[in-house]
């Protein structure tokens, strides 16, 4: 099912029902693990794992560092689902398929999406291994009409013209910032703007300079479509980038990046990212309980 006409609410429903029939506890938080960050999924207790190849309508992972498994389980008393590997446009998947899991999670009752990625820094003060809480994004493919919302709108998911104000939930951002300080990571935590490019090539020097001028602090090849779809269907979103490299913005420098470097830095910083997200999940649980009491 690759053409836009083939995409229907019913496909998401079919996938959600298939999973619901097998999963012990329906998840309230979904976590997308970026390149090399799948170890987070291994911290879930009482896990249930499903290879993407077994899940109806799911694409499969083709990128090293993206295992291709959906793992359900408990994290600090909260029922979560982790995508151990995500889908990218450069793999050849249409955007509605890249983001299909988000809509499936919505149908399963997920309230909050935590999205992580590996990204290159465009900001002079960020170092390799730092973390950036995403406060906003520039969706380069989206600006050129390559949006996951392109095509007929199904109002059961959300409105035709959604607002993207506060996509990266203000409250979750300040909570995460507090947690990072409390865990002793004040030196490496930042808040900034993530720019999504299509990839799979890394940026040219001229492109990197252009993105910096536009106001981007970090650049990567994912996340924005997932955040747009989550916001469209009414989820709260928290985004976190691990800075795996500093993007070269001057000529005659030999400091090029490759995917292996990205994976090595992800492995190196995995524990810190895990600790931060685990604490955040515990806090979200209390926030969601309070919200339910107020409804
Ligand atoms: O899935 P994410 O966005 O974490 O992966 C980044 C972007 C490319 O897929 C890859 C480049 O090394 O890492």
Tab-separated table of C-alpha atoms in Angstrom, residues 125-244:
chain	number	residue	atom	x	y	z
A	125	UNK	CA	27.792	26.553	21.687
A	126	UNK	CA	26.579	22.926	21.350
A	127	UNK	CA	29.138	20.130	21.705
A	128	UNK	CA	29.067	16.529	20.519
A	129	UNK	CA	27.212	14.498	23.160
A	130	UNK	CA	24.993	17.408	24.273
A	131	UNK	CA	21.214	17.122	24.418
A	132	UNK	CA	18.730	19.539	22.886
A	133	UNK	CA	15.121	19.714	24.022
A	134	UNK	CA	13.183	20.579	20.880
A	135	UNK	CA	11.218	23.787	21.365
A	136	UNK	CA	10.110	24.074	17.733
A	137	UNK	CA	10.941	22.743	14.301
A	138	UNK	CA	11.516	23.825	10.721
A	139	UNK	CA	10.038	21.133	8.511
A	140	UNK	CA	11.904	21.666	5.220
A	141	UNK	CA	10.023	18.924	3.302
A	142	UNK	CA	6.756	20.196	4.830
A	143	UNK	CA	7.386	23.715	3.524
A	144	UNK	CA	7.669	22.191	0.050
A	145	UNK	CA	4.282	20.451	0.371
A	146	UNK	CA	5.755	17.126	1.507
A	147	UNK	CA	3.629	16.892	4.620
A	148	UNK	CA	2.195	13.729	6.196
A	149	UNK	CA	-1.119	15.625	6.170
A	150	UNK	CA	-1.064	16.140	2.380
A	151	UNK	CA	-4.044	14.519	0.682
A	152	UNK	CA	-7.636	13.970	1.832
A	153	UNK	CA	-8.103	14.768	5.521
A	154	UNK	CA	-9.841	12.271	7.777
A	155	UNK	CA	-11.560	14.330	10.486
A	156	UNK	CA	-11.541	11.334	12.812
A	157	UNK	CA	-7.813	11.974	13.270
A	158	UNK	CA	-7.880	15.765	13.343
A	159	UNK	CA	-8.780	18.983	11.495
A	160	UNK	CA	-7.838	19.896	7.917
A	161	UNK	CA	-5.859	22.950	9.042
A	162	UNK	CA	-4.236	22.220	12.412
A	163	UNK	CA	-2.273	24.816	14.348
A	164	UNK	CA	1.303	23.890	15.189
A	165	UNK	CA	1.578	26.355	18.078
A	166	UNK	CA	2.879	24.610	21.187
A	167	UNK	CA	3.479	21.344	19.267
A	168	UNK	CA	6.386	20.598	21.604
A	169	UNK	CA	4.429	20.901	24.838
A	170	UNK	CA	5.608	23.814	26.954
A	171	UNK	CA	4.941	22.011	30.199
A	172	UNK	CA	6.851	18.871	29.181
A	173	UNK	CA	9.794	21.020	28.050
A	174	UNK	CA	10.113	22.858	31.342
A	175	UNK	CA	9.654	19.601	33.287
A	176	UNK	CA	12.447	17.956	31.273
A	177	UNK	CA	14.714	20.958	31.771
A	178	UNK	CA	14.190	20.752	35.548
A	179	UNK	CA	14.909	17.008	35.487
A	180	UNK	CA	18.125	17.526	33.480
A	181	UNK	CA	19.342	20.088	36.030
A	182	UNK	CA	18.353	17.815	38.921
A	183	UNK	CA	20.267	14.894	37.368
A	184	UNK	CA	23.376	17.094	37.128
A	185	UNK	CA	23.325	17.632	33.345
A	186	UNK	CA	23.098	21.430	33.292
A	187	UNK	CA	26.284	21.611	31.213
A	188	UNK	CA	24.919	19.548	28.352
A	189	UNK	CA	21.227	20.412	28.151
A	190	UNK	CA	19.898	23.032	25.702
A	191	UNK	CA	16.599	24.067	24.178
A	192	UNK	CA	16.523	24.794	20.481
A	193	UNK	CA	15.023	24.553	17.030
A	194	UNK	CA	15.321	21.266	15.100
A	195	UNK	CA	15.350	21.380	11.325
A	196	UNK	CA	14.265	18.343	9.341
A	197	UNK	CA	15.867	17.745	5.949
A	198	UNK	CA	15.100	14.830	3.646
A	199	UNK	CA	18.566	13.216	3.636
A	200	UNK	CA	20.073	10.681	3.254
A	201	UNK	CA	23.133	12.795	2.398
A	202	UNK	CA	24.521	14.991	5.147
A	203	UNK	CA	24.415	18.736	4.455
A	204	UNK	CA	26.741	20.658	2.169
A	205	UNK	CA	28.547	23.614	3.766
A	206	UNK	CA	26.293	26.069	1.927
A	207	UNK	CA	23.158	24.222	3.095
A	208	UNK	CA	24.405	24.154	6.688
A	209	UNK	CA	25.048	27.909	6.625
A	210	UNK	CA	21.606	28.462	5.096
A	211	UNK	CA	19.852	26.410	7.807
A	212	UNK	CA	21.695	28.314	10.530
A	213	UNK	CA	20.601	31.635	9.044
A	214	UNK	CA	17.016	30.319	9.024
A	215	UNK	CA	17.183	29.850	12.797
A	216	UNK	CA	17.901	26.129	13.149
A	217	UNK	CA	20.063	24.964	16.064
A	218	UNK	CA	20.271	21.314	14.998
A	219	UNK	CA	19.552	19.357	11.831
A	220	UNK	CA	18.330	15.810	11.289
A	221	UNK	CA	16.307	13.613	8.935
A	222	UNK	CA	13.196	12.728	10.961
A	223	UNK	CA	10.902	13.810	13.819
A	224	UNK	CA	9.004	16.738	12.251
A	225	UNK	CA	6.456	14.546	10.374
A	226	UNK	CA	5.892	12.427	13.496
A	227	UNK	CA	5.365	15.542	15.630
A	228	UNK	CA	2.966	17.054	13.063
A	229	UNK	CA	0.822	13.907	12.976
A	230	UNK	CA	0.838	13.600	16.770
A	231	UNK	CA	-0.233	17.225	17.163
A	232	UNK	CA	-2.877	16.787	14.455
A	233	UNK	CA	-4.473	13.931	16.407
A	234	UNK	CA	-4.295	15.719	19.762
A	235	UNK	CA	-1.285	14.177	21.489
A	236	UNK	CA	1.176	16.064	23.650
A	237	UNK	CA	4.704	15.853	22.203
A	238	UNK	CA	8.138	15.939	23.789
A	239	UNK	CA	11.179	15.971	21.467
A	240	UNK	CA	14.815	15.368	22.385
A	241	UNK	CA	17.848	15.492	20.075
A	242	UNK	CA	21.177	13.933	20.888
A	243	UNK	CA	23.888	16.016	19.254
A	244	UNK	CA	26.061	13.391	17.572
